[in-house]
XYZ file of C-alpha atoms in Angstrom:
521
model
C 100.430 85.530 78.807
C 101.644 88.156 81.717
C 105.010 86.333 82.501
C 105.779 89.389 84.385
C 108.104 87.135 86.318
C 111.968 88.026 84.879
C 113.346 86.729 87.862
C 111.944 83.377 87.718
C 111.383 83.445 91.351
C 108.358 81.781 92.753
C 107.371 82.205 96.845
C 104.312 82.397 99.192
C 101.652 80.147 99.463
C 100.732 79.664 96.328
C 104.488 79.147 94.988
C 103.590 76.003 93.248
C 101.078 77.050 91.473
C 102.411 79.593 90.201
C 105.229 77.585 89.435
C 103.214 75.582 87.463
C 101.225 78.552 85.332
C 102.741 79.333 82.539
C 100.895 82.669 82.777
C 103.611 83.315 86.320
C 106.539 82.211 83.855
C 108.795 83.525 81.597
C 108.643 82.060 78.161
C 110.217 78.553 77.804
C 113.438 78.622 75.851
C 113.929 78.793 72.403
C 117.495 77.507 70.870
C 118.828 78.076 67.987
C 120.689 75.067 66.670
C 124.670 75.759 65.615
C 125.979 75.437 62.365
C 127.084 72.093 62.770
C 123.889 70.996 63.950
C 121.894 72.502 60.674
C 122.758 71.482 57.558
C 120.873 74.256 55.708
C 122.930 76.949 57.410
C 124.727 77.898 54.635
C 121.490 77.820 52.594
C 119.904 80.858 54.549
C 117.935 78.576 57.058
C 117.758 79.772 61.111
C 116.342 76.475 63.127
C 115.054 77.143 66.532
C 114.101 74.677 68.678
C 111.133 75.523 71.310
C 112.257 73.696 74.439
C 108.603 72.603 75.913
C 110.590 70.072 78.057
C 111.574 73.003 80.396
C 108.460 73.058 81.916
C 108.090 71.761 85.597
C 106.458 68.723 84.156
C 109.056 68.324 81.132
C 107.098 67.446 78.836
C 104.433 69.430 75.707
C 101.504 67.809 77.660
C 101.940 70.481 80.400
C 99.763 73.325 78.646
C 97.263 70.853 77.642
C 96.706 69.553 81.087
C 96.941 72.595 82.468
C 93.994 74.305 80.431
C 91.936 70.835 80.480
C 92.030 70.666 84.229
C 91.446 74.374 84.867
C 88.492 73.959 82.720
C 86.993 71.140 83.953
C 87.722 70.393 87.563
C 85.118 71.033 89.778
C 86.320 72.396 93.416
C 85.321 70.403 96.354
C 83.906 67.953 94.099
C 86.621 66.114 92.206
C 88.375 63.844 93.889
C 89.683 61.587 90.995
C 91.048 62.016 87.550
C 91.442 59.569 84.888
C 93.079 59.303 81.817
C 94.065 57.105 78.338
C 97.620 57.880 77.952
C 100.989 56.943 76.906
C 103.054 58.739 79.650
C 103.149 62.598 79.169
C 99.555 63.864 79.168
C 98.713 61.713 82.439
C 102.016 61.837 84.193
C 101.429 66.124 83.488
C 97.727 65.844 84.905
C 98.918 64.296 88.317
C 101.632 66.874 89.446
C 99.151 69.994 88.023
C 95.890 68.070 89.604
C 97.962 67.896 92.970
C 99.272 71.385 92.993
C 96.948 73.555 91.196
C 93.604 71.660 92.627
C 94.744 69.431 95.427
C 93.566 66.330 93.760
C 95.867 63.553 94.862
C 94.081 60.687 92.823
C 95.219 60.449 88.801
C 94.521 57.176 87.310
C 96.454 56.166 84.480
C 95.045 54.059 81.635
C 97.041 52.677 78.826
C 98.524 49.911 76.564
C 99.722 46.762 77.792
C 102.500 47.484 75.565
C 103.372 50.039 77.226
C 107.486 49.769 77.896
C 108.831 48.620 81.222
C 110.442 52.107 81.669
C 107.428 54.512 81.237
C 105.141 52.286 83.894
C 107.244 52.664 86.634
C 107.895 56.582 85.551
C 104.031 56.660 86.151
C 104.489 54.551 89.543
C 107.402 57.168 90.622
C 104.847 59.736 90.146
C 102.173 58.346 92.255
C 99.667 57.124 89.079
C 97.148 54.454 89.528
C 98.171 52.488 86.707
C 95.246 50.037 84.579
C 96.290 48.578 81.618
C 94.219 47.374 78.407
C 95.283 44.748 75.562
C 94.626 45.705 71.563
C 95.808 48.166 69.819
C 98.326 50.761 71.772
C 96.173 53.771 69.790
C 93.003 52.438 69.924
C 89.812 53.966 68.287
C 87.986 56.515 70.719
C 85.011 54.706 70.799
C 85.999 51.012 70.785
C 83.978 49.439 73.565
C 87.455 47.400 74.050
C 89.631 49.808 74.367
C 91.069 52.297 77.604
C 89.717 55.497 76.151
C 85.847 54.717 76.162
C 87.027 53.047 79.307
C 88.196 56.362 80.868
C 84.758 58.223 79.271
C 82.316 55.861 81.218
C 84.150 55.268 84.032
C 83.638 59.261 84.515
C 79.875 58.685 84.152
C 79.626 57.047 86.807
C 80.335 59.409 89.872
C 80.474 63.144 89.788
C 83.433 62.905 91.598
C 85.995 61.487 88.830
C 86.817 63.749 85.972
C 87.796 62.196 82.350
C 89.317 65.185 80.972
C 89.794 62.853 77.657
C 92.472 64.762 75.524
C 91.190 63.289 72.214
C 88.245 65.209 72.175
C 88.599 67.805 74.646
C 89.168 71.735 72.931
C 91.010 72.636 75.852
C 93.770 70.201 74.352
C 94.826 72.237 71.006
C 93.708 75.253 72.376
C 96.171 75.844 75.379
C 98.780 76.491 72.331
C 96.607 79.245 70.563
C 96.674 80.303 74.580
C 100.333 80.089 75.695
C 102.308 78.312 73.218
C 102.040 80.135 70.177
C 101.952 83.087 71.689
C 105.311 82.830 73.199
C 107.137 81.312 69.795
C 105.444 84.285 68.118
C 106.643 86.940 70.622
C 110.177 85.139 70.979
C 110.571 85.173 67.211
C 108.620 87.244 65.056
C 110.089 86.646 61.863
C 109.006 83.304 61.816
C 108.676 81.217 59.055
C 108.008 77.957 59.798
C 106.772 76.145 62.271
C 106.898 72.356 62.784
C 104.853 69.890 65.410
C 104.862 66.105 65.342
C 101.050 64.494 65.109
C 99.191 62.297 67.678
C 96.214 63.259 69.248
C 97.087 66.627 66.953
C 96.683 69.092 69.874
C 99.682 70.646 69.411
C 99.866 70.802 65.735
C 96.113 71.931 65.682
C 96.745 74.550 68.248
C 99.812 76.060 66.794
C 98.624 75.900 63.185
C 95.191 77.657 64.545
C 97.354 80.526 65.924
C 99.666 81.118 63.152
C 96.770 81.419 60.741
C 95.341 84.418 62.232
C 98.819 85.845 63.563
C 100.761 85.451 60.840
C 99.055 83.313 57.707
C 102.772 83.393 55.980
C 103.921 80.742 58.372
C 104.482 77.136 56.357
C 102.676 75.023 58.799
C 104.492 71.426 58.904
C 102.906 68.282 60.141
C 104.988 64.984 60.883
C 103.330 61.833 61.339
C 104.854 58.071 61.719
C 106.169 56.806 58.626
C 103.596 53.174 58.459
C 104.347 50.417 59.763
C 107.167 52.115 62.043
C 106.451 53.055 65.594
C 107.838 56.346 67.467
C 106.528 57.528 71.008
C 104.156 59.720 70.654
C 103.236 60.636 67.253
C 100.756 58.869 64.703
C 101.122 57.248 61.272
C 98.898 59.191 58.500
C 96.084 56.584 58.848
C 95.542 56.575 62.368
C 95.234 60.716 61.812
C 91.101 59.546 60.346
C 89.219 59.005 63.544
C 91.147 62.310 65.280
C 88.245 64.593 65.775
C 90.468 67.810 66.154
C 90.243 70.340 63.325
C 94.048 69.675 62.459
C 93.203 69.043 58.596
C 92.921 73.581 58.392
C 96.024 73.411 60.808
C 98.744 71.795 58.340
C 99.617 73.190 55.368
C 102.256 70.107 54.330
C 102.841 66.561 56.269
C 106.128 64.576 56.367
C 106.418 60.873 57.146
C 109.563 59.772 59.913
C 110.817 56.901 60.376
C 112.039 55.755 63.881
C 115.830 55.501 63.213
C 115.990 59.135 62.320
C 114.281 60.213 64.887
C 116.169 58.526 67.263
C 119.645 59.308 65.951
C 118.920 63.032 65.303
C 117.606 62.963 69.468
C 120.773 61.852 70.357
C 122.789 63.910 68.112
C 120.955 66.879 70.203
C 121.868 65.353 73.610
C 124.804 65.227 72.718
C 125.412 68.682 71.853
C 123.489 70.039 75.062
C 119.814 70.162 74.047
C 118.652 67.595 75.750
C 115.107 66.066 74.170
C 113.447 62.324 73.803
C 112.865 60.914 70.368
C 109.797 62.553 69.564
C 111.746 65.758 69.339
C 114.345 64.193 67.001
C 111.086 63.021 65.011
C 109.842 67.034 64.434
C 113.557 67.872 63.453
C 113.712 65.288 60.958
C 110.542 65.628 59.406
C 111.819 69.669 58.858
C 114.924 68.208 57.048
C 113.223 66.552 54.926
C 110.743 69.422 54.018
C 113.426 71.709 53.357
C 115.643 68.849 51.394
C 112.449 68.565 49.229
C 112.238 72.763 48.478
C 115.817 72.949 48.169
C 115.736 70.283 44.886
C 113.042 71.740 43.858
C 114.296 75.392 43.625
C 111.376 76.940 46.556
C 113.634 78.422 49.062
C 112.464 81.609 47.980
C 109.121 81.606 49.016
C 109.877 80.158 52.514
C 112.124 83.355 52.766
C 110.861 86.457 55.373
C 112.271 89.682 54.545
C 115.754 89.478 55.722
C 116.130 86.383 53.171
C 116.387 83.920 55.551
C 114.248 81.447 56.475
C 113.100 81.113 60.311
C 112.131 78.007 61.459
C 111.014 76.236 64.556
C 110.942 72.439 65.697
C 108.858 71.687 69.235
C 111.003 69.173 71.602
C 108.939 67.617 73.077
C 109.288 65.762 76.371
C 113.176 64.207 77.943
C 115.070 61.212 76.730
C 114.976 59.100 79.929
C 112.337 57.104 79.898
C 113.140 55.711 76.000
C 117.070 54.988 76.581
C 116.934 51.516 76.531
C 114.787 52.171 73.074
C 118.183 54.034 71.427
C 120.280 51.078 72.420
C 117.796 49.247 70.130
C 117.516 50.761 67.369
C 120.495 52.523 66.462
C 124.079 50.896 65.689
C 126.520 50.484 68.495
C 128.942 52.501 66.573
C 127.369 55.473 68.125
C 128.148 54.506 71.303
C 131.124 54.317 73.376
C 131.673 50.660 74.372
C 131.678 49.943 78.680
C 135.601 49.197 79.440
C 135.807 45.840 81.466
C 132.282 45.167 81.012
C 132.236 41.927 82.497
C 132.191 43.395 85.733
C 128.857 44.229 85.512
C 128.257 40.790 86.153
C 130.499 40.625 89.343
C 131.236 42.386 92.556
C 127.642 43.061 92.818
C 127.112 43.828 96.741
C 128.240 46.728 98.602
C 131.585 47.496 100.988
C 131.586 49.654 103.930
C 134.355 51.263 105.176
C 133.257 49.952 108.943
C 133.874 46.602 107.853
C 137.557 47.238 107.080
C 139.617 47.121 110.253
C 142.482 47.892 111.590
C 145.103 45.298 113.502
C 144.130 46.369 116.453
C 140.621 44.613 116.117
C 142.582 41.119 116.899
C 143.296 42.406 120.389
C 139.710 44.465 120.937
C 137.065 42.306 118.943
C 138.482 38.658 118.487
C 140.690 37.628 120.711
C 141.008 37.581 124.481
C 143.747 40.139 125.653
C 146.979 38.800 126.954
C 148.297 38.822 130.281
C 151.510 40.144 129.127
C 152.583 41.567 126.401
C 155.795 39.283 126.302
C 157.681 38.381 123.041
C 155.556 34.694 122.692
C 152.433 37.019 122.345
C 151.170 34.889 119.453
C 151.029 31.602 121.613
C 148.851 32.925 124.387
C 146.003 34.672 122.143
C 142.598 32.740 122.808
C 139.790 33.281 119.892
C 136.657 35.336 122.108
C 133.593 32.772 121.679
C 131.305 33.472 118.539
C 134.330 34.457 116.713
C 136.045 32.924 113.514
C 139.061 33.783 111.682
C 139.174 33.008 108.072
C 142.897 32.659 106.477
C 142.629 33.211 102.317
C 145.822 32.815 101.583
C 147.216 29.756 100.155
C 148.041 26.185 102.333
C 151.905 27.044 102.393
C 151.666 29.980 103.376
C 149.251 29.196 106.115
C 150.877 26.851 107.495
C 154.600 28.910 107.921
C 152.557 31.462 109.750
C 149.057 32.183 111.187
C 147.085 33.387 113.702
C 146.457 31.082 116.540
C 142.781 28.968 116.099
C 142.465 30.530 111.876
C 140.659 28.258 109.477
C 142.462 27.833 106.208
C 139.987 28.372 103.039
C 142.739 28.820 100.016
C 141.613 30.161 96.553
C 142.842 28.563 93.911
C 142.975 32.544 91.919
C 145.180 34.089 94.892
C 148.697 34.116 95.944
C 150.948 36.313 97.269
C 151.934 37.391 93.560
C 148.189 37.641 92.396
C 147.773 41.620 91.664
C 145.660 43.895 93.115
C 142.383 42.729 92.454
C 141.057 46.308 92.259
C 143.930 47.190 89.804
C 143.443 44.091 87.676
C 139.455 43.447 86.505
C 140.491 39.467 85.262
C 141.357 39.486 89.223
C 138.558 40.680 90.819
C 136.181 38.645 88.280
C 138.254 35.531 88.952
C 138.169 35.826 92.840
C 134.178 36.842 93.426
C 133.101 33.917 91.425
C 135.119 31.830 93.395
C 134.342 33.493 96.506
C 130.457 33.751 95.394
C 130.302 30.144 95.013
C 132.317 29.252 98.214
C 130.748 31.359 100.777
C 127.118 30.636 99.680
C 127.503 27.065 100.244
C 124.861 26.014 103.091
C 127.310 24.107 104.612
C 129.699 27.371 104.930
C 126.770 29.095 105.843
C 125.651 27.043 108.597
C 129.372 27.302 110.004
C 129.484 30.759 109.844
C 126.015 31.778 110.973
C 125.974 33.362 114.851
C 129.840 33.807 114.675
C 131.879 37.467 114.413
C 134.544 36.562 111.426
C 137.220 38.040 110.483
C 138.830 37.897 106.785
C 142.397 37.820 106.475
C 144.096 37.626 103.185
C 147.812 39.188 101.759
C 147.522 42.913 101.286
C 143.664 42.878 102.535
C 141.906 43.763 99.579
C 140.467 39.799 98.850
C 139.537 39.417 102.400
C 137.600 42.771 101.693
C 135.552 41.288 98.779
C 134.829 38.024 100.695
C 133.315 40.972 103.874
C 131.420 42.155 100.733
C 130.185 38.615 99.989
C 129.847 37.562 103.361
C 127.413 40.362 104.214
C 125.187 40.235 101.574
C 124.418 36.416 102.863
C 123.501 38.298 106.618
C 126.981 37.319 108.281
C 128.810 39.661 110.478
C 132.205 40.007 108.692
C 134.750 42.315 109.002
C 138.407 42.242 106.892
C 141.429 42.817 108.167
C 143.017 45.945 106.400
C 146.253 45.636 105.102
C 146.027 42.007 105.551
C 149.204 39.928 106.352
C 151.121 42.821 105.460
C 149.730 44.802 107.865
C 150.146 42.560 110.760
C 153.899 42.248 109.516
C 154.379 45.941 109.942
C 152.958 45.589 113.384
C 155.431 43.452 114.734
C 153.363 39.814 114.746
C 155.500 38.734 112.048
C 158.653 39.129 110.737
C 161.098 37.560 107.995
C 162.399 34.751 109.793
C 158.946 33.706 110.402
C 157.271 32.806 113.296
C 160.838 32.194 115.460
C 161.034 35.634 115.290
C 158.335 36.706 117.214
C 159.015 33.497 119.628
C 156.095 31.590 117.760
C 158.783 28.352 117.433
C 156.773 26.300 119.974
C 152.971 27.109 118.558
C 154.036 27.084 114.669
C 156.004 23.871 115.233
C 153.315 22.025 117.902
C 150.252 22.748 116.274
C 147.727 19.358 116.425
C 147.015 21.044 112.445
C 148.647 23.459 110.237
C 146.912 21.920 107.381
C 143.918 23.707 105.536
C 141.041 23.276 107.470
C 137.307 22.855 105.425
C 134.801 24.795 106.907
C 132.632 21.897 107.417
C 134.937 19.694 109.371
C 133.985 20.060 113.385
């Protein structure tokens, strides 16, 4: 363990890998948790929690992987890797295969019930994913299971590598090389130490070290409490078939259940040390090995010299991937709710600020320029061919005023005293579901395919959200910003109406001022 490298600074050709060697690193971080955070502070304990998620690969796995692959793959020869695992230990293998070895192929293998979330984690990171029914922890030999699937698969070619972290050494013994090590170095009044239990690497690995450095160390196990499920970790009866020597490792085991794990992950988020549930899991089985020695008077013996008692908790890998887990299984008291939620259900496509124009569009875009620029401008614009103007605004409105050749669609949730509907959510919910369901008629559709339309509403901000709807059905749409406002303040329109602009002959002789249906020809 050199990490010679204070500056944390990692160049040349060979950046990554040393990026990736914890031998090129300084030690990952160890936290001690505040006073609010530890409720045996006043009692004399010191919690520290050893940050393994601040490895490049976030995640425990990473020193496993790293001395399993180092070990076993073969230069020039291995060209695929393959792996039973739940996330960590296989999503670690690809990123140090590809940069420490230049193996590009890591094939995942794993439960079917597997959640939604970690599968396409693996996809993001380039995994060939297979997945296998029974038991998500099955038994290392089962004929039906992934794991023996991974072993002969690997006997098949020299070329693929099953580094199998089950029964590989290299597993718990990349924490008697780096891991321990560092906690030991970081803090050597150490007390105790405590590791969750699944395939037991990391508990059998620290728990190795600690005997030989420092035999004083209380060496804590957690394992699932049975019948409840957290990521990662095992209950006490799937801990038989595990082949590591983790039985010399542990000197005591606590049982978790799920909810505290979760809900002392989150409490840790919260407060800035940011770790997935497994993590809250270790911390929780700690509390309750210290709740039990505090009843029972043995705070003493945990004690180092200075009286207090030293003790660190392994987090484990990031939250990320098991949010929709927390949402679950904790009470929505702990969480804020979403303000105007139902808009999560509306609104849904996106705007562009190129499809909000200015005035000046009528005269560049959509209608023919006129010869003169004479006070009866209104009566002598001609719609350009393949374009459509679309008028929002209610029929009696329409019909005092519009632009010459518009098509009337009024909504029955607008008027010109309708708010904002950006400032008012009831608003914008009201008007996309009736615009939703309008403009994805096929018979709107049809009219509106091939043409350039324009949307034209009172203050421009509904004619913006039809644009919105318009475009996500493939229709060129633009709105008109500002709306009738706008063209107001430009001089098309004024208070008296359309007389005062000399529009008496077109808004009076018009063969319809009626609303027009889209469908009528």
């Amino acid at each position: 363990m050199s990490n010679f490298n204070e500056l944390n600074v990692y160049s040349g050709p060979d950046s990554l890998k040393k990026y990736f060697d914890p031998d090129s690193q300084p030690p990952l971080p160890l936290v001690e948790l505040p006073e609010y955070l530890n409720p045996y502070y006043q009692d004399g304990v010191r919690i520290y929690a050893k940050m393994m998620t601040m490895h490049p690969t976030n995640n425990v796995k990473a020193m496993p992987a790293m001395n399993m692959l180092q070990s076993s793959v073969v230069p020039g020869k291995t060209k695929t890797i393959v792996e039973y695992s739940s996330g960590s230990t296989v999503i670690s293998m690809s990123m140090i295969a590809r940069a420490m070895h230049g193996v590009q192929d890591t094939r995942a293998y794993l439960s079917n019930k597997t959640s939604e979330a970690k599968l396409r984690l693996m996809q993001f990171f380039g995994l060939n994913i297979s997945l296998f029914g029974g038991p998500s922890q099955p038994e290392p030999y089962d004929e039906r299971g992934g794991i023996q699937s991974a072993r002969r698969i690997a006997t098949e070619s020299d070329e693929v590598l099953n580094p199998n972290q089950y029964e590989n050494n290299n597993n718990w013994q990349s924490h008697i090389r780096w891991t321990g090590p560092q906690i030991f170095k970081q803090l050597p009044e150490i007390n105790v130490l405590c590791a969750g239990m699944g395939t037991s690497g990391t508990m059998t690995g620290l728990g190795t070290y600690f005997k030989q450095a420092k035999p004083s160390v209380v060496r804590l196990g957690v394992c699932t409490a049975p019948g409840d499920r957290v990521p990662g970790p095992r209950s006490f009866a799937l801990m038989k078939p595990v082949e590591f020597p983790w039985k010399e490792a542990v000197d005591t085991i606590e049982e978790v259940n799920s909810y505290d794990s979760f809900s002392l992950s989150l409490d840790l988020c919260r407060e800035g040390i940011v770790c997935g549930p497994s993590s809250g899991f270790n911390l929780a089985g700690l509390f309750q090995m210290l709740e039990k020695r505090k009843k029972a008077g043995t705070f003493p013996e945990l004690a180092g010299p200075d009286g207090s008692i030293h003790c660190v908790f392994l987090c484990c890998d990031l939250p990320y991937q098991y949010i929709g887990e927390y949402f679950q299984r904790l009470e929505s008291e702990k969480f804020h709710p979403i303000q105007n939620e139902k808009l999560t259900r509306v609104d849904l496509y996106r705007y562009d600020e190129s499809w909000e124009r200015s005035p000046v569009v009528l005269f560049t875009h959509f209608y023919e320029s006129p010869k003169s620029r004479s006070q009866d401008i209104l009566s002598m614009l001609v719609l350009r061919p393949q374009c459509f103007v679309v008028d929002l605004r209610t029929a009696t409105d329409f019909n005092s005023w519009h632009l010459p050749g518009s098509v009337n669609i009024p909504l029955q949730s607008l008027d010109s005293h309708t708010p904002n509907p950006f400032s008012d959510p009831s608003v914008l919910e009201a008007e996309w579901l009736e615009l939703e369901a309008l403009l994805k008629e096929q018979s709107v559709l049809d009219k509106l395919r091939d043409q350039h339309v324009l949307v034209i509403c009172y203050n421009g901000d509904t004619a913006r959200i039809a644009t919105s709807v318009l475009r996500a059905q493939n229709i060129q749409a633009d709105s008109l910003r500002g709306g009738h406002r706008a063209l107001k303040d430009q001089g098309l329109w004024g208070d008296g109406g359309a007389e005062s602009v000399g529009e008496k002959s077109y808004a009076r002789s018009a063969v319809s001022v009626t609303p027009i249906p889209l469908q009528t020809n």
